[in-house]
Tab-separated table of C-alpha atoms and ligand atoms in Angstrom:
chain	number	residue	atom	x	y	z
A	28	MET	CA	23.494	55.451	-62.987
A	29	GLU	CA	25.178	53.464	-65.890
A	30	ALA	CA	23.458	50.447	-64.641
A	31	ALA	CA	20.163	51.983	-65.015
A	32	ALA	CA	20.780	52.886	-68.577
A	33	HIS	CA	21.816	49.375	-69.366
A	34	THR	CA	18.797	47.490	-67.746
A	35	GLY	CA	16.337	50.267	-68.148
A	36	ASP	CA	15.279	49.951	-64.668
A	37	PRO	CA	15.149	53.217	-63.080
A	38	PHE	CA	15.267	51.749	-59.628
A	39	ALA	CA	18.405	49.922	-60.472
A	40	PRO	CA	20.849	52.300	-58.730
A	41	ALA	CA	18.737	52.208	-55.651
A	42	ALA	CA	18.650	48.538	-55.569
A	43	ALA	CA	22.510	48.461	-56.004
A	44	ALA	CA	22.673	50.457	-52.770
A	45	GLY	CA	20.416	47.880	-51.042
A	46	ILE	CA	17.056	49.830	-51.216
A	47	HIS	CA	14.445	47.967	-53.272
A	48	ARG	CA	11.398	49.504	-54.400
A	49	ILE	CA	7.843	47.728	-53.835
A	50	ALA	CA	4.937	49.038	-55.753
A	51	VAL	CA	1.861	48.806	-53.598
A	52	PRO	CA	-1.356	49.369	-55.170
A	53	THR	CA	-3.716	52.022	-53.971
A	54	PRO	CA	-7.495	52.731	-54.660
A	55	PHE	CA	-6.556	56.797	-55.153
A	56	ALA	CA	-6.203	58.428	-58.327
A	57	VAL	CA	-1.995	58.677	-57.775
A	58	GLY	CA	-1.808	54.856	-58.544
A	59	SER	CA	0.672	52.780	-56.532
A	60	VAL	CA	2.550	53.935	-53.806
A	61	ASN	CA	6.469	53.265	-53.609
A	62	VAL	CA	7.418	51.092	-50.385
A	63	TYR	CA	11.049	50.649	-49.922
A	64	LEU	CA	12.869	47.679	-48.408
A	65	ILE	CA	16.077	48.455	-47.125
A	66	ASP	CA	18.209	45.405	-46.858
A	67	ASP	CA	20.333	46.256	-43.694
A	68	ASP	CA	20.326	45.662	-40.415
A	69	PRO	CA	17.718	46.220	-38.875
A	70	LEU	CA	15.596	44.898	-42.081
A	71	THR	CA	13.660	48.155	-42.617
A	72	LEU	CA	10.730	49.113	-44.497
A	73	VAL	CA	9.938	52.605	-45.420
A	74	ASP	CA	5.999	53.259	-45.417
A	75	ALA	CA	3.673	50.334	-46.006
A	76	GLY	CA	0.889	51.420	-48.141
A	77	PRO	CA	-2.967	51.835	-47.658
A	78	ASN	CA	-4.898	49.701	-45.165
A	79	SER	CA	-6.155	47.126	-47.641
A	80	GLY	CA	-6.100	43.229	-48.117
A	81	THR	CA	-4.875	43.756	-51.866
A	82	SER	CA	-2.455	46.084	-50.734
A	83	PHE	CA	-1.040	43.849	-47.712
A	84	ASP	CA	-1.079	40.854	-50.094
A	85	ALA	CA	1.326	42.984	-52.829
A	86	LEU	CA	3.551	44.100	-50.027
A	87	GLU	CA	3.900	40.720	-48.778
A	88	ARG	CA	4.543	39.283	-52.216
A	89	GLY	CA	6.927	42.081	-52.892
A	90	ILE	CA	8.860	41.483	-49.628
A	91	ALA	CA	9.127	37.689	-50.571
A	92	ALA	CA	10.267	38.406	-54.082
A	93	LEU	CA	13.322	40.207	-52.475
A	94	GLY	CA	13.986	37.071	-50.478
A	95	HIS	CA	12.510	37.982	-47.055
A	96	ARG	CA	9.584	37.591	-45.343
A	97	LEU	CA	7.193	40.269	-43.935
A	98	GLU	CA	7.547	38.835	-40.479
A	99	ASP	CA	11.435	39.689	-40.891
A	100	ILE	CA	11.037	43.406	-40.784
A	101	GLU	CA	12.568	45.027	-37.810
A	102	LEU	CA	11.904	48.590	-38.581
A	103	VAL	CA	9.094	50.343	-40.277
A	104	VAL	CA	10.065	53.974	-41.036
A	105	LEU	CA	7.055	56.420	-41.933
A	106	THR	CA	7.591	59.443	-44.354
A	107	HIS	CA	4.443	61.273	-43.638
A	108	GLN	CA	0.876	61.102	-42.255
A	109	HIS	CA	-1.016	60.211	-45.544
A	110	ILE	CA	-3.118	56.924	-45.482
A	111	ASP	CA	-1.556	55.788	-48.915
A	112	HIS	CA	1.752	55.465	-46.992
A	113	LEU	CA	0.571	55.045	-43.070
A	114	GLY	CA	-2.443	52.555	-43.546
A	115	LEU	CA	-0.585	49.273	-43.208
A	116	VAL	CA	2.268	50.573	-41.016
A	117	GLY	CA	0.443	49.490	-37.697
A	118	LEU	CA	-0.545	45.972	-39.019
A	119	VAL	CA	2.818	45.294	-40.678
A	120	ALA	CA	4.804	46.079	-37.425
A	121	LYS	CA	2.432	44.026	-35.377
A	122	ARG	CA	2.796	41.161	-37.385
A	123	ALA	CA	6.704	41.472	-37.653
A	124	GLY	CA	7.060	42.554	-33.999
A	125	ALA	CA	8.960	45.598	-35.599
A	126	GLU	CA	9.819	49.139	-34.236
A	127	ILE	CA	7.917	52.088	-35.764
A	128	ALA	CA	9.968	55.134	-36.187
A	129	ALA	CA	8.183	58.591	-37.156
A	130	LEU	CA	9.065	62.037	-36.865
A	131	ASP	CA	8.129	63.397	-33.349
A	132	VAL	CA	5.270	65.787	-34.953
A	133	ALA	CA	3.714	62.967	-36.627
A	134	VAL	CA	3.440	60.804	-33.638
A	135	PRO	CA	0.073	62.127	-32.461
A	136	VAL	CA	-1.364	62.100	-35.982
A	137	VAL	CA	-0.324	58.543	-36.392
A	138	GLU	CA	-1.443	57.206	-32.883
A	139	ARG	CA	-4.739	58.846	-32.899
A	140	PHE	CA	-5.398	58.613	-36.286
A	141	ALA	CA	-9.560	58.397	-36.317
A	142	ASP	CA	-9.663	61.384	-34.007
A	143	GLU	CA	-7.138	63.406	-36.024
A	144	ALA	CA	-9.047	62.495	-39.298
A	145	GLU	CA	-12.444	63.593	-38.042
A	146	ALA	CA	-10.933	66.868	-36.910
A	147	ASP	CA	-9.500	67.308	-39.957
A	148	ASP	CA	-12.818	66.918	-41.744
A	149	VAL	CA	-14.597	69.380	-39.434
A	150	PHE	CA	-11.716	71.907	-40.366
A	151	ALA	CA	-11.830	71.297	-43.925
A	152	GLY	CA	-15.362	71.934	-44.079
A	153	GLU	CA	-15.336	74.915	-42.058
A	154	LEU	CA	-12.553	76.210	-44.625
A	155	MET	CA	-14.798	75.081	-47.619
A	156	ARG	CA	-17.756	77.249	-46.601
A	157	ARG	CA	-15.548	80.050	-45.709
A	158	HIS	CA	-14.234	79.988	-49.371
A	159	GLY	CA	-17.637	79.688	-51.165
A	160	ILE	CA	-18.150	75.982	-51.571
A	161	GLY	CA	-21.811	75.164	-50.896
A	162	ASP	CA	-23.065	72.984	-47.799
A	163	GLU	CA	-24.072	70.059	-50.246
A	164	VAL	CA	-20.655	69.691	-51.759
A	165	VAL	CA	-19.201	70.026	-48.207
A	166	SER	CA	-21.322	67.206	-46.745
A	167	ALA	CA	-20.925	65.101	-49.659
A	168	LEU	CA	-17.259	65.665	-49.676
A	169	GLN	CA	-17.118	64.705	-45.968
A	170	SER	CA	-18.915	61.358	-46.635
A	171	VAL	CA	-16.393	60.549	-49.109
A	172	SER	CA	-13.606	61.352	-46.671
A	173	ARG	CA	-15.180	58.988	-43.953
A	174	ALA	CA	-15.343	56.386	-46.561
A	175	TYR	CA	-11.872	56.673	-47.513
A	176	ARG	CA	-10.824	56.793	-43.805
A	177	SER	CA	-10.748	52.999	-43.541
A	178	TRP	CA	-7.655	53.098	-45.931
A	179	GLY	CA	-5.809	54.398	-42.845
A	180	ALA	CA	-5.191	53.078	-39.474
A	181	PRO	CA	-3.583	54.136	-36.311
A	182	ALA	CA	0.054	52.831	-35.570
A	183	LYS	CA	2.105	53.010	-32.104
A	184	VAL	CA	5.164	54.865	-32.850
A	185	THR	CA	8.090	53.276	-30.881
A	186	ARG	CA	10.884	55.602	-31.897
A	187	ALA	CA	10.007	59.299	-32.351
A	188	LEU	CA	12.612	60.932	-34.515
A	189	ARG	CA	13.934	64.436	-34.151
A	190	ASP	CA	14.541	67.011	-36.962
A	191	GLY	CA	18.277	66.814	-37.748
A	192	GLU	CA	18.983	63.674	-35.752
A	193	ARG	CA	20.633	60.428	-37.219
A	194	LEU	CA	18.806	57.257	-38.139
A	195	THR	CA	21.586	54.641	-38.442
A	196	LEU	CA	21.516	51.094	-39.752
A	197	ARG	CA	24.625	48.667	-40.007
A	198	ASP	CA	25.527	50.009	-43.502
A	199	ARG	CA	24.440	53.508	-43.759
A	200	SER	CA	23.094	56.555	-41.968
A	201	PHE	CA	20.451	58.708	-42.667
A	202	GLU	CA	19.803	62.300	-41.490
A	203	VAL	CA	16.268	62.863	-40.674
A	204	GLN	CA	14.921	66.217	-42.077
A	205	HIS	CA	11.271	67.743	-41.559
A	206	ARG	CA	10.360	69.266	-44.937
A	207	PRO	CA	6.613	70.328	-44.428
A	208	GLY	CA	4.477	71.657	-47.184
A	209	HIS	CA	2.999	68.528	-48.960
A	210	SER	CA	1.748	67.468	-45.500
A	211	PRO	CA	2.729	69.120	-41.995
A	212	THR	CA	4.649	65.917	-41.143
A	213	ASP	CA	6.703	65.221	-44.508
A	214	THR	CA	10.239	63.697	-43.500
A	215	LEU	CA	13.282	63.081	-45.764
A	216	PHE	CA	15.946	60.435	-45.180
A	217	LEU	CA	19.296	61.832	-46.398
A	218	ASP	CA	22.258	59.445	-47.188
A	219	ARG	CA	24.862	62.019	-47.636
A	220	GLU	CA	27.533	59.391	-48.476
A	221	ARG	CA	25.491	58.087	-51.389
A	222	ALA	CA	24.073	61.341	-52.403
A	223	LEU	CA	20.788	59.541	-51.972
A	224	LEU	CA	17.558	61.167	-50.611
A	225	ILE	CA	14.336	58.968	-49.592
A	226	GLY	CA	11.822	61.726	-50.573
A	227	ALA	CA	8.488	60.309	-50.399
A	228	ASP	CA	5.971	62.959	-51.673
A	229	HIS	CA	7.939	66.038	-51.062
A	230	LEU	CA	9.031	65.770	-54.721
A	231	LEU	CA	7.582	63.696	-57.543
A	232	ALA	CA	8.869	63.568	-60.952
A	233	SER	CA	5.731	63.281	-63.015
A	234	ILE	CA	3.219	65.488	-60.818
A	235	SER	CA	3.489	68.373	-58.908
A	236	SER	CA	3.075	67.460	-55.073
A	237	ASN	CA	-0.192	69.044	-53.790
A	238	ALA	CA	0.553	71.497	-50.954
A	239	LEU	CA	-2.580	70.523	-49.285
A	240	ILE	CA	-4.152	72.724	-46.500
A	241	SER	CA	-4.221	70.892	-43.110
A	242	ARG	CA	-5.523	71.935	-39.836
A	243	PRO	CA	-3.333	74.400	-37.898
A	244	PRO	CA	-1.245	72.647	-35.141
A	245	ALA	CA	-3.102	72.971	-31.566
A	246	GLY	CA	-2.576	76.291	-29.905
A	247	SER	CA	-2.604	78.253	-33.329
A	248	ASP	CA	-5.637	79.840	-35.020
A	249	GLN	CA	-3.612	80.984	-38.215
A	250	ARG	CA	-4.645	79.165	-41.485
A	251	PRO	CA	-1.492	77.273	-42.279
A	252	ARG	CA	0.019	78.709	-45.803
A	253	PRO	CA	1.456	74.986	-46.884
A	254	LEU	CA	2.242	76.465	-50.370
A	255	ILE	CA	4.838	78.938	-48.889
A	256	THR	CA	5.952	76.133	-46.375
A	257	TYR	CA	6.440	74.172	-49.338
A	258	LEU	CA	8.225	76.456	-51.489
A	259	ASP	CA	10.611	76.949	-48.521
A	260	SER	CA	11.059	73.300	-48.092
A	261	LEU	CA	11.924	72.995	-51.648
A	262	ARG	CA	14.604	75.526	-51.479
A	263	ARG	CA	16.127	73.738	-48.736
A	264	THR	CA	16.234	70.480	-50.620
A	265	ARG	CA	17.573	72.036	-53.691
A	266	GLU	CA	20.675	73.145	-51.797
A	267	LEU	CA	21.436	69.516	-51.213
A	268	ASP	CA	23.957	67.578	-53.294
A	269	LEU	CA	22.168	64.570	-54.610
A	270	GLU	CA	22.444	62.097	-57.314
A	271	LEU	CA	19.074	60.169	-56.496
A	272	VAL	CA	15.721	60.906	-55.048
A	273	LEU	CA	13.493	58.194	-54.264
A	274	PRO	CA	9.896	59.275	-54.516
A	275	GLY	CA	6.812	58.123	-52.850
A	276	HIS	CA	5.093	57.649	-56.436
A	277	GLY	CA	6.670	57.255	-59.845
A	278	ASP	CA	10.068	57.089	-60.893
A	279	PRO	CA	13.203	58.092	-59.237
A	280	ILE	CA	14.684	61.715	-59.754
A	281	THR	CA	17.893	62.338	-60.857
A	282	ASP	CA	18.095	65.923	-61.482
A	283	HIS	CA	16.255	67.468	-58.362
A	284	ARG	CA	17.401	70.992	-59.209
A	285	ALA	CA	16.223	71.289	-62.508
A	286	LEU	CA	12.879	69.667	-61.203
A	287	ILE	CA	12.422	72.071	-58.454
A	288	ASP	CA	13.238	75.102	-60.680
A	289	GLN	CA	10.323	73.785	-62.977
A	290	ARG	CA	8.003	73.300	-60.194
A	291	VAL	CA	8.661	76.832	-58.657
A	292	GLY	CA	8.280	78.293	-62.124
A	293	MET	CA	5.097	76.620	-62.447
A	294	HIS	CA	3.818	77.938	-59.005
A	295	ASP	CA	4.736	81.665	-60.129
A	296	GLN	CA	2.814	81.149	-63.117
A	297	ARG	CA	-0.229	80.127	-61.603
A	298	ALA	CA	-0.237	82.810	-59.209
A	299	ASP	CA	0.317	85.472	-61.743
A	300	LYS	CA	-2.814	84.002	-63.695
A	301	LEU	CA	-4.848	84.196	-60.592
A	302	HIS	CA	-3.797	87.867	-59.892
A	303	GLY	CA	-5.170	88.416	-63.412
A	304	LEU	CA	-8.476	86.945	-62.393
A	305	ILE	CA	-8.808	88.707	-59.339
A	306	ALA	CA	-7.733	91.897	-60.728
A	307	GLU	CA	-11.017	91.782	-63.098
A	308	ARG	CA	-13.151	91.371	-59.948
A	309	PRO	CA	-13.018	90.365	-56.397
A	310	ARG	CA	-13.432	86.451	-56.228
A	311	SER	CA	-13.842	83.627	-53.841
A	312	ALA	CA	-11.244	81.092	-53.974
A	313	HIS	CA	-14.059	78.521	-55.085
A	314	GLU	CA	-14.729	80.866	-58.041
A	315	LEU	CA	-11.094	81.167	-58.722
A	316	ALA	CA	-10.890	77.407	-58.800
A	317	GLN	CA	-14.066	77.281	-61.224
A	318	SER	CA	-12.393	79.898	-63.574
A	319	LEU	CA	-9.274	77.938	-63.671
A	320	TRP	CA	-10.851	74.223	-63.908
A	321	GLY	CA	-14.543	74.706	-65.110
A	322	ASN	CA	-17.010	72.252	-63.535
A	323	ILE	CA	-14.930	70.732	-60.815
A	324	ALA	CA	-15.527	67.190	-59.694
A	325	LEU	CA	-16.953	66.761	-56.322
A	326	THR	CA	-14.027	64.755	-55.018
A	327	GLN	CA	-11.528	67.358	-56.256
A	328	ALA	CA	-13.303	70.428	-54.469
A	329	PHE	CA	-10.945	70.567	-51.429
A	330	LEU	CA	-7.838	69.751	-53.670
A	331	THR	CA	-8.591	72.762	-56.057
A	332	LEU	CA	-9.425	74.829	-53.044
A	333	SER	CA	-6.119	73.934	-51.586
A	334	GLU	CA	-4.337	74.704	-54.891
A	335	VAL	CA	-6.002	78.099	-54.973
A	336	LEU	CA	-5.682	79.146	-51.644
A	337	GLY	CA	-1.750	78.287	-51.847
A	338	HIS	CA	-1.195	80.519	-54.664
A	339	VAL	CA	-3.325	83.197	-53.242
A	340	ASP	CA	-1.389	82.986	-50.002
A	341	LEU	CA	1.724	83.916	-52.419
A	342	LEU	CA	-0.251	87.058	-53.736
A	343	LEU	CA	-1.213	88.083	-50.180
A	344	GLU	CA	2.552	87.705	-49.007
A	345	GLN	CA	3.709	89.976	-52.077
A	346	ASP	CA	0.798	92.366	-51.142
A	347	ARG	CA	-0.778	92.199	-54.497
A	348	VAL	CA	-4.073	91.073	-53.225
A	349	VAL	CA	-6.037	91.465	-49.828
A	350	GLU	CA	-8.635	89.404	-48.082
A	351	VAL	CA	-12.051	90.787	-47.753
A	352	GLU	CA	-14.460	88.864	-45.444
A	353	ARG	CA	-18.307	89.641	-45.484
A	354	ASP	CA	-20.983	87.534	-43.672
A	355	GLY	CA	-18.258	84.645	-43.074
A	356	MET	CA	-17.336	84.525	-46.810
A	357	VAL	CA	-14.050	85.426	-48.097
A	358	ARG	CA	-13.154	87.147	-51.427
A	359	PHE	CA	-9.913	88.213	-52.578
A	360	LYS	CA	-9.253	91.669	-54.244
A	361	ALA	CA	-6.346	93.256	-56.176
A	362	VAL	CA	-4.462	95.931	-54.450
A	363	GLY	CA	-5.477	99.104	-56.039
A	364	ALA	CA	-8.499	97.707	-57.760
A	365	PRO	CA	-11.832	99.393	-57.204
A	366	ALA	CA	-13.487	98.698	-53.809
A	367	ASN	CA	-16.538	96.865	-54.782
A	368	GLY	CA	-15.255	95.540	-58.202
A	369	GLN	CA	-17.495	95.607	-61.068
A	370	GLN	CA	-19.598	92.582	-61.408
A	371	PRO	CA	-20.165	91.293	-64.956
B	11	ZN	ZN1	1.199	62.250	-49.324
């Protein structure tokens, strides 16, 4: 870590371990995505960026600046299913003749990208209507989502990784750890010897990772509770002894426990705030989002719904609120509050 203090480059300790960050631009609000080149045998790329010419050029230049060619990549490892990480994986692997490794649960999502994205949109539409978002917003948001879809692309996974298995390169070995929450396929790569974790979007230094609601796995009709899943995952990560976490966006994290404690505290506070609003009168998730953030930008409607439902799930689990459904619409009611709540 001393090297970092000297050079001012927060990625210097990673580079000293042969892991080089390439910032690849994205068209999304999050800014650039961190792709990592692991200078090892096989020459490995972790994620690849979104599917666009601009991103591809930046990736190719970044690899060249590190003394390699994109065609030299032998293995591409995927951290999770989101398009800002996944989009170029298939193209890069094809150009380079590289293997693609991804967690087994990610394989169908990655290989049938378009069908999966379409099914996600249908699920999201139903969920939004059920929780109080109007039809116009739902269909507008689905057009936006379809437009965004071109930044993703399918890829053929040649090596399916299992949770707990080892991914061994010449100079290092990673433990593969499934840590769902931010997405259902979040995969961490842990180098215990170096106390180094490639964490992708599981834990970010400057912004709280969204625990986005996603479609339940085939065969389940339960709405997933991503924030509860995510908090469990964070607790597991907190137990690891780490010196460096390499995230999917922004700077590395050197004190993961303090950051995790801060995130957990923030989620508890937000749940309390929502409980206060629900105690005033029963409200839908969309009404709760409006109370918290006022007029919500169209493109943020699903994000804020995920955020609210995640925290309401915490309250449901603690038996502080109940879900009341009427005419296909869900409202949340505080436990012990009057049945019909006073409308202001
Ligand atoms: Zn992500």
